[in-house]
Coordinates of C-alpha atoms and ligand atoms in Angstrom, one line a residue:
X1 CA 0.0 0.0 0.0
X2 CA 1.6 3.2 -1.1
X3 CA -0.5 5.7 0.8
X4 CA -0.2 6.4 4.4
X5 CA -2.3 4.3 6.7
X6 CA -4.0 5.3 9.8
X7 CA -4.7 3.2 12.8
X8 CA -8.2 3.0 14.0
X9 CA -10.5 4.3 16.6
X10 CA -9.5 3.1 20.1
X11 CA -12.5 0.8 20.2
X12 CA -11.3 -1.1 17.1
X13 CA -8.8 -3.8 17.0
X14 CA -5.2 -2.5 17.6
X15 CA -4.1 -4.4 14.5
X16 CA -6.7 -2.7 12.2
X17 CA -5.4 -0.1 9.7
X18 CA -7.1 1.8 7.0
X19 CA -5.5 3.5 4.0
X20 CA -5.9 7.2 3.5
X21 CA -8.9 7.8 1.3
X22 CA -10.7 4.7 2.5
X23 CA -14.4 5.1 1.7
X24 CA -16.5 5.1 4.8
X25 CA -20.1 4.9 3.9
X26 CA -23.7 3.7 4.2
X27 CA -25.8 1.9 1.7
X28 CA -29.4 1.8 0.5
X29 CA -31.4 0.6 -2.5
X30 CA -34.1 2.5 -4.5
X31 CA -37.1 0.2 -3.9
X32 CA -36.3 -0.1 -0.2
X33 CA -36.4 3.6 0.5
X34 CA -37.9 5.8 -2.3
X35 CA -41.7 5.1 -2.3
X36 CA -43.5 7.4 -4.8
X37 CA -44.0 4.4 -7.0
X38 CA -46.6 6.0 -9.2
X39 CA -44.9 9.4 -9.4
X40 CA -42.5 11.1 -11.7
X41 CA -43.4 8.9 -14.6
X42 CA -42.1 5.8 -12.8
X43 CA -43.4 2.4 -14.2
X44 CA -44.0 -0.7 -12.2
X45 CA -41.2 -3.1 -11.4
X46 CA -41.3 -6.7 -10.4
X47 CA -41.1 -5.6 -6.8
X48 CA -44.3 -3.6 -7.1
X49 CA -46.1 -6.6 -8.6
X50 CA -44.6 -9.1 -6.2
X51 CA -45.2 -7.2 -3.0
X52 CA -48.8 -6.6 -4.0
X53 CA -49.5 -10.3 -4.3
X54 CA -51.0 -11.7 -1.2
X55 CA -48.8 -13.8 1.0
X56 CA -45.5 -12.6 -0.5
X57 CA -44.3 -10.2 2.2
X58 CA -44.8 -9.9 6.0
X59 CA -48.2 -8.2 6.7
X60 CA -48.6 -7.5 3.0
X61 CA -46.0 -4.7 3.3
X62 CA -45.0 -3.0 0.1
X63 CA -42.5 -0.3 -1.0
X64 CA -45.3 2.0 -2.1
X65 CA -44.3 4.6 0.5
X66 CA -41.3 3.1 2.2
X67 CA -39.1 5.9 3.7
X68 CA -40.7 8.4 1.3
X69 CA -37.1 9.2 0.3
X70 CA -38.3 10.4 -3.1
X71 CA -39.8 13.5 -1.3
X72 CA -37.4 13.6 1.6
X73 CA -34.0 13.1 0.0
X74 CA -32.7 16.5 0.9
X75 CA -33.3 16.0 4.6
X76 CA -31.9 12.5 4.3
X77 CA -28.7 13.8 2.7
X78 CA -28.5 16.6 5.3
X79 CA -28.7 14.0 8.1
X80 CA -26.0 11.9 6.5
X81 CA -23.8 14.9 6.3
X82 CA -24.5 15.9 9.9
X83 CA -23.7 12.4 11.0
X84 CA -20.3 12.7 9.3
X85 CA -20.8 10.0 6.7
X86 CA -18.6 10.8 3.7
X87 CA -19.7 8.1 1.1
X88 CA -23.1 6.9 0.1
X89 CA -24.0 3.8 -1.9
X90 CA -27.4 4.2 -3.5
X91 CA -29.2 2.5 -6.4
X92 CA -31.1 3.8 -9.3
X93 CA -34.6 2.6 -10.0
X94 CA -34.6 1.2 -13.5
X95 CA -38.3 1.6 -13.8
X96 CA -38.1 5.3 -12.7
X97 CA -35.4 6.0 -15.3
X98 CA -36.8 3.8 -18.1
X99 CA -40.4 2.9 -17.2
X100 CA -40.9 0.1 -19.6
X101 CA -37.3 -1.1 -19.8
X102 CA -36.9 0.1 -23.4
X103 CA -36.8 3.4 -25.2
X104 CA -35.5 6.7 -24.1
X105 CA -35.0 7.7 -20.4
X106 CA -37.8 9.4 -18.5
X107 CA -36.7 13.0 -18.0
X108 CA -38.4 13.2 -14.6
X109 CA -36.4 10.2 -13.4
X110 CA -33.2 11.6 -14.8
X111 CA -33.9 14.9 -13.0
X112 CA -34.5 13.1 -9.7
X113 CA -31.2 11.3 -9.8
X114 CA -29.3 14.3 -11.1
X115 CA -30.6 16.3 -8.2
X116 CA -29.8 13.5 -5.8
X117 CA -26.3 13.0 -7.0
X118 CA -25.7 16.8 -7.2
X119 CA -27.1 17.0 -3.7
X120 CA -24.5 14.5 -2.5
X121 CA -21.7 16.5 -4.1
X122 CA -23.1 19.7 -2.5
X123 CA -22.8 18.1 0.9
X124 CA -19.4 16.6 0.3
X125 CA -20.8 13.1 0.1
X126 CA -19.3 10.8 -2.5
X127 CA -21.9 8.7 -4.2
X128 CA -21.4 5.0 -5.3
X129 CA -24.1 4.1 -7.7
X130 CA -25.7 0.7 -8.3
X131 CA -27.5 0.3 -11.6
X132 CA -29.6 -2.7 -10.6
X133 CA -30.7 -3.6 -7.1
X134 CA -33.5 -6.0 -8.1
X135 CA -36.3 -3.8 -9.5
X136 CA -36.7 -5.1 -13.0
X137 CA -39.3 -3.1 -15.0
X138 CA -42.4 -5.3 -15.1
X139 CA -42.8 -5.1 -18.9
X140 CA -39.4 -6.8 -19.2
X141 CA -40.6 -9.5 -16.8
X142 CA -43.7 -10.0 -19.0
X143 CA -41.3 -10.5 -21.8
X144 CA -39.4 -13.3 -20.1
X145 CA -37.5 -11.5 -17.3
X146 CA -34.0 -12.6 -16.4
X147 CA -34.4 -16.1 -17.6
X148 CA -34.6 -14.6 -21.1
X149 CA -31.3 -13.7 -22.8
X150 CA -32.6 -10.5 -24.3
X151 CA -33.1 -9.0 -20.8
X152 CA -29.4 -8.8 -20.5
X153 CA -29.3 -6.7 -23.8
X154 CA -32.0 -4.4 -22.4
X155 CA -29.8 -3.9 -19.4
X156 CA -26.8 -3.1 -21.5
X157 CA -28.8 -0.5 -23.4
X158 CA -30.1 1.0 -20.1
X159 CA -26.6 1.2 -18.7
X160 CA -25.4 3.0 -21.8
X161 CA -28.2 5.6 -21.4
X162 CA -27.5 6.0 -17.8
X163 CA -23.8 6.5 -18.5
X164 CA -24.7 9.3 -20.9
X165 CA -27.2 11.0 -18.6
X166 CA -25.7 10.5 -15.2
X167 CA -22.2 9.1 -15.7
X168 CA -20.5 12.4 -14.9
X169 CA -22.1 12.6 -11.5
X170 CA -20.3 9.6 -9.9
X171 CA -17.0 7.9 -10.2
X172 CA -17.9 4.5 -8.9
X173 CA -20.6 2.3 -10.5
X174 CA -21.8 -1.0 -9.4
X175 CA -23.5 -2.9 -12.3
X176 CA -25.6 -5.5 -10.4
X177 CA -26.2 -6.1 -6.7
X178 CA -26.1 -9.7 -5.7
X179 CA -27.0 -11.7 -8.7
X180 CA -27.3 -14.6 -6.4
X181 CA -30.4 -13.2 -4.6
X182 CA -31.9 -11.9 -7.8
X183 CA -31.5 -15.3 -9.5
X184 CA -32.0 -17.8 -6.8
X185 CA -34.2 -16.1 -4.1
X186 CA -36.3 -14.7 -7.0
X187 CA -36.5 -17.7 -9.3
X188 CA -35.8 -20.8 -7.3
X189 CA -36.7 -20.2 -3.6
X190 CA -39.7 -18.0 -4.6
X191 CA -39.2 -15.7 -1.7
X192 CA -38.3 -12.6 -3.7
X193 CA -39.6 -11.1 -7.0
X194 CA -40.6 -12.4 -9.4
X195 CA -41.4 -15.4 -7.1
X196 CA -40.8 -18.4 -9.3
X197 CA -39.7 -21.8 -7.9
X198 CA -37.9 -23.3 -10.7
X199 CA -34.1 -24.1 -10.6
X200 CA -33.9 -24.0 -14.4
X201 CA -35.2 -20.5 -14.5
X202 CA -32.8 -19.5 -11.6
X203 CA -29.8 -20.8 -13.4
X204 CA -30.8 -19.1 -16.6
X205 CA -31.4 -15.9 -14.7
X206 CA -28.0 -16.2 -13.0
X207 CA -26.1 -16.4 -16.3
X208 CA -28.1 -13.6 -17.8
X209 CA -27.5 -11.3 -14.8
X210 CA -23.7 -11.9 -15.2
X211 CA -24.0 -11.2 -18.9
X212 CA -25.9 -8.0 -18.1
X213 CA -23.0 -7.0 -15.9
X214 CA -20.6 -7.6 -18.8
X215 CA -22.7 -5.6 -21.2
X216 CA -23.1 -2.7 -18.7
X217 CA -19.3 -2.7 -18.1
X218 CA -18.7 -2.5 -21.8
X219 CA -21.2 0.3 -22.2
X220 CA -19.5 2.3 -19.5
X221 CA -16.1 1.6 -20.9
X222 CA -17.2 3.0 -24.2
X223 CA -19.0 6.0 -22.9
X224 CA -17.3 6.8 -19.6
X225 CA -13.8 5.4 -19.8
X226 CA -12.9 7.3 -16.6
X227 CA -15.6 5.6 -14.5
X228 CA -14.7 2.8 -12.1
X229 CA -17.0 -0.1 -12.6
X230 CA -17.5 -3.4 -10.7
X231 CA -20.1 -6.0 -9.7
X232 CA -21.2 -6.7 -6.1
X233 CA -21.6 -10.3 -5.0
X234 CA -22.9 -11.5 -1.7
X235 CA -20.4 -13.9 -0.3
X236 CA -21.1 -16.1 2.7
X237 CA -18.5 -17.9 4.7
X238 CA -19.1 -21.7 4.7
X239 CA -17.6 -24.4 6.7
X240 CA -18.5 -28.1 7.1
X241 CA -20.5 -28.8 10.2
X242 CA -18.4 -31.9 10.9
X243 CA -15.2 -33.5 9.6
X244 CA -17.3 -36.1 7.7
X245 CA -16.7 -36.5 4.0
X246 CA -20.5 -36.0 3.4
X247 CA -20.4 -32.6 5.1
X248 CA -17.3 -31.6 3.2
X249 CA -19.0 -32.4 -0.1
X250 CA -22.2 -30.6 1.0
X251 CA -20.1 -27.5 1.7
X252 CA -18.4 -27.7 -1.6
X253 CA -21.7 -28.0 -3.3
X254 CA -23.2 -25.1 -1.5
X255 CA -20.1 -23.0 -2.3
X256 CA -20.4 -24.0 -6.0
X257 CA -24.0 -22.9 -6.3
X258 CA -24.0 -19.8 -4.1
X259 CA -20.5 -18.3 -4.3
X260 CA -18.5 -19.8 -7.1
X261 CA -21.3 -19.6 -9.7
X262 CA -20.8 -15.8 -9.6
X263 CA -17.2 -15.4 -8.7
X264 CA -15.6 -17.8 -11.1
X265 CA -17.1 -16.4 -14.3
X266 CA -16.3 -12.8 -13.4
X267 CA -12.8 -13.3 -12.0
X268 CA -11.6 -16.5 -13.8
X269 CA -13.5 -16.4 -17.0
X270 CA -15.3 -19.8 -16.7
X271 CA -17.8 -21.6 -14.5
X272 CA -16.2 -23.9 -12.0
X273 CA -16.5 -27.6 -12.7
X274 CA -18.3 -28.0 -9.4
X275 CA -20.9 -25.5 -10.5
X276 CA -21.3 -27.2 -13.9
X277 CA -21.7 -30.5 -12.1
X278 CA -24.6 -29.1 -10.2
X279 CA -26.3 -27.1 -12.9
X280 CA -25.2 -28.8 -16.2
X281 CA -28.7 -30.3 -16.2
X282 CA -30.1 -26.8 -16.8
X283 CA -27.8 -26.1 -19.6
X284 CA -24.9 -24.5 -17.8
X285 CA -21.5 -25.1 -19.4
X286 CA -18.0 -24.0 -18.3
X287 CA -17.4 -21.5 -21.1
X288 CA -19.9 -21.9 -23.9
X289 CA -17.1 -22.5 -26.4
X290 CA -16.7 -25.7 -28.5
X291 CA -18.6 -28.8 -28.3
X292 CA -21.2 -29.2 -25.6
X293 CA -22.3 -25.6 -25.7
X294 CA -26.0 -25.0 -25.5
X295 CA -28.2 -22.0 -25.8
X296 CA -27.5 -20.7 -22.3
X297 CA -23.8 -19.9 -22.2
X298 CA -22.8 -18.8 -25.7
X299 CA -19.5 -18.1 -27.3
X300 CA -18.2 -14.7 -26.2
X301 CA -20.3 -14.5 -23.1
X302 CA -17.5 -15.3 -20.7
X303 CA -15.1 -12.8 -22.3
X304 CA -17.7 -10.1 -21.7
X305 CA -18.4 -11.3 -18.1
X306 CA -14.8 -11.5 -17.2
X307 CA -13.6 -8.3 -18.8
X308 CA -11.5 -6.6 -16.2
X309 CA -13.5 -4.3 -13.9
X310 CA -12.0 -1.7 -11.5
X311 CA -13.0 -3.2 -8.2
X312 CA -14.8 -6.1 -6.6
X313 CA -17.8 -5.4 -4.5
X314 CA -18.6 -7.8 -1.6
X315 CA -21.7 -7.9 0.5
X316 CA -21.3 -10.1 3.6
X317 CA -23.8 -11.2 6.2
X318 CA -23.7 -14.9 6.8
X319 CA -21.4 -17.4 8.4
X320 CA -22.7 -21.0 8.0
X321 CA -22.0 -24.5 9.0
X322 CA -23.1 -26.8 6.2
X323 CA -24.2 -30.4 6.7
X324 CA -25.1 -33.1 4.2
X325 CA -28.8 -33.0 3.5
X326 CA -31.4 -35.7 2.9
X327 CA -32.1 -37.7 -0.2
X328 CA -33.0 -34.5 -2.2
X329 CA -29.3 -33.5 -2.1
X330 CA -30.2 -30.2 -0.5
X331 CA -27.6 -29.3 2.1
X332 CA -28.7 -28.2 5.5
X333 CA -27.1 -25.1 6.9
X334 CA -27.1 -23.2 10.2
X335 CA -25.7 -20.0 11.3
X336 CA -22.6 -20.0 13.4
X337 CA -23.3 -18.7 16.9
X338 CA -26.7 -17.2 16.1
X339 CA -27.2 -13.8 17.8
X340 CA -30.1 -11.8 19.2
X341 CA -30.3 -10.2 15.7
X342 CA -33.9 -10.4 14.5
X343 CA -32.8 -12.7 11.6
X344 CA -30.7 -14.9 14.0
X345 CA -27.7 -14.4 11.8
X346 CA -24.1 -14.5 13.2
X347 CA -22.0 -11.8 14.8
X348 CA -18.7 -13.5 13.8
X349 CA -16.4 -10.8 12.3
X350 CA -13.6 -13.3 11.5
X351 CA -16.0 -14.6 8.8
X352 CA -15.7 -11.3 6.9
X353 CA -11.9 -11.4 7.2
X354 CA -11.9 -14.9 5.8
X355 CA -14.1 -13.9 2.9
X356 CA -11.9 -10.9 2.0
X357 CA -8.8 -13.0 2.1
X358 CA -10.4 -15.7 0.0
X359 CA -11.4 -13.3 -2.7
X360 CA -8.0 -11.6 -2.7
X361 CA -6.0 -14.8 -2.8
X362 CA -8.3 -17.0 -5.0
X363 CA -9.9 -14.5 -7.3
X364 CA -8.6 -11.1 -7.9
X365 CA -6.0 -8.5 -7.2
X366 CA -8.6 -5.7 -7.8
X367 CA -9.3 -3.4 -4.9
X368 CA -12.2 -4.8 -2.8
X369 CA -15.1 -2.8 -1.3
X370 CA -17.4 -4.1 1.4
X371 CA -20.5 -2.7 -0.3
X372 CA -22.8 -4.0 2.4
X373 CA -22.6 -5.4 5.9
X374 CA -24.9 -5.0 8.8
X375 CA -27.3 -6.4 11.4
X376 CA -31.0 -6.3 12.0
X377 CA -32.1 -5.8 15.6
X378 CA -35.4 -5.4 17.6
X379 CA -34.7 -1.6 17.7
X380 CA -37.2 0.6 19.5
X381 CA -37.4 4.3 20.6
X382 CA -37.1 4.3 24.4
X383 CA -39.0 6.7 26.7
X384 CA -36.1 9.1 26.5
X385 CA -36.4 9.2 22.7
X386 CA -33.3 7.2 22.1
X387 CA -32.5 4.0 20.2
X388 CA -29.8 2.3 22.1
X389 CA -28.6 -0.4 19.7
X390 CA -25.5 -1.5 21.6
X391 CA -25.5 -4.8 19.8
X392 CA -25.2 -3.0 16.4
X393 CA -22.2 -1.0 17.8
X394 CA -20.7 -4.3 18.9
X395 CA -21.3 -5.7 15.5
X396 CA -19.8 -2.8 13.6
X397 CA -16.8 -2.6 15.9
X398 CA -16.1 -6.2 15.2
X399 CA -16.6 -6.3 11.5
X400 CA -14.8 -3.0 10.9
X401 CA -11.9 -4.3 12.9
X402 CA -11.9 -7.4 10.8
X403 CA -11.7 -5.3 7.6
X404 CA -8.8 -3.3 9.1
X405 CA -7.0 -6.5 10.1
X406 CA -7.5 -7.9 6.6
X407 CA -5.9 -4.7 5.3
X408 CA -3.0 -5.0 7.8
X409 CA -2.5 -8.5 6.4
X410 CA -2.1 -7.2 2.9
X411 CA -5.7 -7.3 1.4
X412 CA -6.4 -4.2 -0.7
X413 CA -9.8 -3.1 0.8
X414 CA -10.8 0.4 -0.2
X415 CA -14.1 1.0 1.5
X416 CA -16.8 -0.2 3.9
X417 CA -20.5 0.6 3.6
X418 CA -22.8 -0.2 6.5
X419 CA -26.2 -1.6 5.5
X420 CA -28.1 0.5 5.9
X421 CA -28.3 4.2 6.3
X422 CA -31.8 4.0 7.6
X423 CA -34.4 1.3 8.4
X424 CA -36.3 0.4 5.2
X425 CA -38.4 -2.0 3.3
X426 CA -36.6 -5.3 3.8
X427 CA -38.0 -7.1 0.8
X428 CA -40.2 -10.1 1.9
X429 CA -39.6 -9.1 5.5
X430 CA -41.3 -5.8 4.9
X431 CA -40.8 -3.3 7.7
X432 CA -40.3 -6.0 10.4
X433 CA -36.5 -6.0 10.0
X434 CA -34.6 -2.9 10.9
X435 CA -31.1 -2.7 9.5
X436 CA -30.6 1.1 9.7
X437 CA -28.2 3.3 11.6
X438 CA -31.1 5.7 11.6
X439 CA -34.4 4.6 13.0
X440 CA -37.5 5.4 10.8
X441 CA -40.8 5.9 12.4
X442 CA -42.8 4.9 9.3
X443 CA -46.1 6.5 10.4
X444 CA -44.6 10.0 10.7
X445 CA -41.5 9.4 8.6
X446 CA -39.4 10.8 11.5
X447 CA -35.7 9.9 11.4
X448 CA -34.0 9.2 14.7
X449 CA -30.3 8.4 14.6
X450 CA -29.6 5.4 16.7
X451 CA -26.6 5.2 19.0
X452 CA -24.8 3.3 16.3
X453 CA -25.1 6.2 13.8
X454 CA -23.3 8.5 16.3
X455 CA -20.8 5.8 17.0
X456 CA -20.1 5.3 13.3
X457 CA -19.8 9.0 12.6
X458 CA -17.4 9.4 15.5
X459 CA -15.3 6.5 14.4
X460 CA -15.1 8.0 10.9
X461 CA -14.1 11.4 12.2
X462 CA -11.4 9.9 14.3
X463 CA -10.0 8.1 11.2
X464 CA -10.2 11.2 9.1
X465 CA -8.4 13.3 11.6
X466 CA -5.7 10.8 11.5
X467 CA -6.1 10.3 15.2
X468 CA -3.9 7.5 16.4
X469 CA -4.8 7.3 20.1
X470 CA -2.8 5.3 22.5
X471 CA -5.3 2.7 23.6
X472 CA -5.4 3.9 27.1
X473 CA -5.3 7.6 26.4
X474 CA -7.9 8.4 23.8
X475 CA -7.4 11.7 22.2
X476 CA -3.7 11.7 21.5
X477 CA -2.9 12.5 17.9
X478 CA -0.7 10.7 15.5
Ligands
FCB501 C1 -28.8 -7.8 1.0 C2 -29.5 -6.8 0.1 C3 -30.0 -5.6 0.7 C4 -30.6 -5.9 2.1 C5 -29.6 -6.7 2.9 C6 -30.1 -6.9 4.3 O1 -28.8 -9.1 0.5 O2 -28.6 -6.5 -1.0 O3 -30.9 -4.9 -0.1 O4 -31.8 -6.5 1.9 O5 -29.4 -7.9 2.3

């Protein structure tokens, strides 16, 4: 690392270091916060349709209003600036920008995002923009959705239009957020939009989401060569539940179908043999070249998908023990040391360090960004008007320390984005799960920074001041 590094806040691990210019941020996604689904010329997306079908989300919650960020974005950015958060990862709603998924961009949508991105700049906040965080325009779903190859082309066209209209307003662009969830939670598990339960559709969607990434990267390279572009994958840490051969194989299988299916094509230019072994039955081939190619992976696809990007985005939430499953071949998994988090996920920061080291050693020397990491708790406003989310502070302290330790060990990590800036519509879990650093009282849309928001802002300020406190005498400067 050529730039000077700073040590961390006294509450972080003493080994943690962060390079100068490290991006400290928070993240959100359009459908989870914007609301205003029928305003500004926005068209329906698969999440509008899905959340309005009965039984798909908790209590029938929808993103119709969500955090009403569409109308409150200025106050939200003011709050972010007040809290001292310098970087903001947000997503663009495809159906707000291009309501039917084809044709010219909607000027009102463009104006909204121009104002939002200019509003970030005006407050000294650096935006990191995601082109696709799961909200496919419904007309494209009606035309086959992600299982149809032409959807990837539509996305490439959309990316080109966005590059032209908004590309000058941000330096960092994330093409696709978590193709794993979009493909499998949406098409195989049926728990996210569009809600199908068909492995074949999921595998097709997976490949086309990767192809869409490749086409969007190419569109940006052509129109905005100065932009820094990458894809964000969700990467869980997996270990066998026991030393048995069966559990080892189950872990390998789960890794092949949840992690490697997205990492290998992007960073190694081919699907792993273990992934092809699992999904060859649905037409997946290693490269699409030569004999044995089918209609899914076509010649040239992997060259597009693996064209060098500028960074690798990593979302990390889960640490699992995997055990061999029953006759269906489906592995069983459980979270390591489940916590009081309202999802029962783990608070095991070493898992994030392992994931970062794995990506750096097995996949890419590109800079890594932790584009999401966070915890959902049973947060409430106490009688003093405070939200004392001490478990979230504990979580952040641990995971941020793990990132800093990975950096100290030589991994090139350039940023960390806490999920999420504020509580929001947590997909099928509706408003039941609160991941925010800022509490949202949905009935009044009041924002109340939780203790963690103040902690995070303070930690960032200490970093940026180059404070290098002796662990027993906080306040000494470097
Ligand atoms: C990730 C999603 C994000 C949010 C968090 C909790 O998988 O990208 O939108 O739902 O999980």
